[in-house]
């Protein structure tokens, strides 16, 4: 399954129906594995202890009616026809909604935001409208959110809660899916044998599943869609057989009248059973979260014409069978496999296990993706991200998260040893994510879609009421397993918020302790300080987007020398899913031209794939060279009142891989190689035989540069040949004396522990240790 053409750089043509249908077929394996396997455990979880199965069939018909209307209202109407439209340039999920809100109101949690970020192609807002007009719908809400920092923090926490529940679902879904699939063994052996076989088999399958993650989804992706399609055909065929063979009148139970009769008869027990019925929509959020891999139309077609009717037929078939079988030998016999004809139970068991593995794979991959988004937006410690495919967009593997999920999943499986408690936990996680989506969507309707507040109120009242009812039914089972997602989410939320809080405080310290431009002028103007310039390029990694970081002065103080070319590099994330390569870099000068000090800001979206270091280095040097070539001479006049250096003029420069008309870099071992004569060339051949690398900048044929620019390019060439050194800060963050106890705990213990056990900056993870300098600094926040 090739998802390369699904990236924003290769959009799918809307006019090709064959392409849309192909994508709809592929989405079955990636999006619907979890949702398709829900018939394995819904009825068993619903009838666990809360309600009984009586001769009148009022309970089974009421449950079927609830399942039908839940599937119709939540996945079909809410997600397929409403939520899928709230995409962020083709991307979906909780962070996509939060990103949309951040762009339409200044509530972003990213500290290094620049006005230049709003000029990005994907930073789309409603143009042509006066954003501050009182007549624009949502202006008062926008103004309220921008004024109150507390509301902004609450919105961030809400998004993080939804994210944490998705991670919790990544622990619970593999456990319940595989457990329910393997439960078919109980019909072929005694209960004494079954209790010693089921858990070891489930654990073995889970260990195998997580152990294969490092190979990447794409290696087995081509079989995912056929497995889920076969499973859907299997359950729908069995459903049709059971309907006609056992109770052809079961369709009457689709009437909402049976919901009324069910709740009237069962009362509190019926309300508590909603936690089991809720599981019929587990996996619905994947339709929105995986939107970036497919198209809105393909996901709508797949669900409406394949998944939805198959699930309805499957649930109707089970209800038809149970309506004629009231005497059951044991409680577990009300599960899925009892309604499967005995002759085909083993093939169905095999297909169910494969479908459960596919569904588990989808939620695991989704967990990796959402962790990456959190890391990009500064809400999660930096972890090692491995891209398992160079061709397929979004296929990643995170070792630390993978093994953590596996251990937690095994702990849940061995700890509970049945689907009842695991289903209670999974239900609470699923409905919490849906409630968060409903809340964020109501804000999107007003702030982004510019609709009246009445539409938002109607949306949150209708769907929020339904979901709140399910949420209360799940929460009442807190002690029966529902505490698991709450505990997991609390731990992950604490990690995310402490990291985000510490990152903000560290950035504020950097801003407050920037070195003044006057200090820099004094440094260059004085000959008594003994500071020398050495050959090469010094890349100083900083979080600042303007001004001179304190790490630079700290470096000069301890080592009174720096390179002939200095680059202040800031690799930052912006609240868009992708940044086009031609808009990747912002380049400018720091101080006068002759100082050879440059600022380079590399911007990435929260779903962008970071390049390897060698390719990034070439793009970095080429962006500076292109800036030098296209820069207009400008007399530098420092502003004595502006000591932060914020008067820098930054220019958008395309990455060399996408800017074929710009400056290109060529490196070789110094042998004589001829480049096309149609281009201008700036080159330096070093006389020393010890220098093996030869660097050349090839300019466009039409390029015209003045003498000073040519000299600057020549010096950049010499510096590149001499090599690059990477200066990175090694920070020690401590809370100020007199800070509150909570702040001291969060900074001195929480953030410090996370910082020491997280990865370094996203750029420089694999830079040669011999070329890396770490400068230690103490941050008092």
Coordinates of C-alpha atoms in Angstrom, one line a residue, residues 89 144 150 234 340 360 624 765:
X89 CA -5.1 21.3 5.2
X144 CA -12.5 36.6 25.2
X150 CA -6.6 30.9 31.9
X234 CA -17.6 -12.7 6.9
X340 CA -21.3 -18.5 14.3
X360 CA -4.3 -3.1 17.0
X624 CA 22.5 31.3 3.3
X765 CA 21.0 13.9 16.9

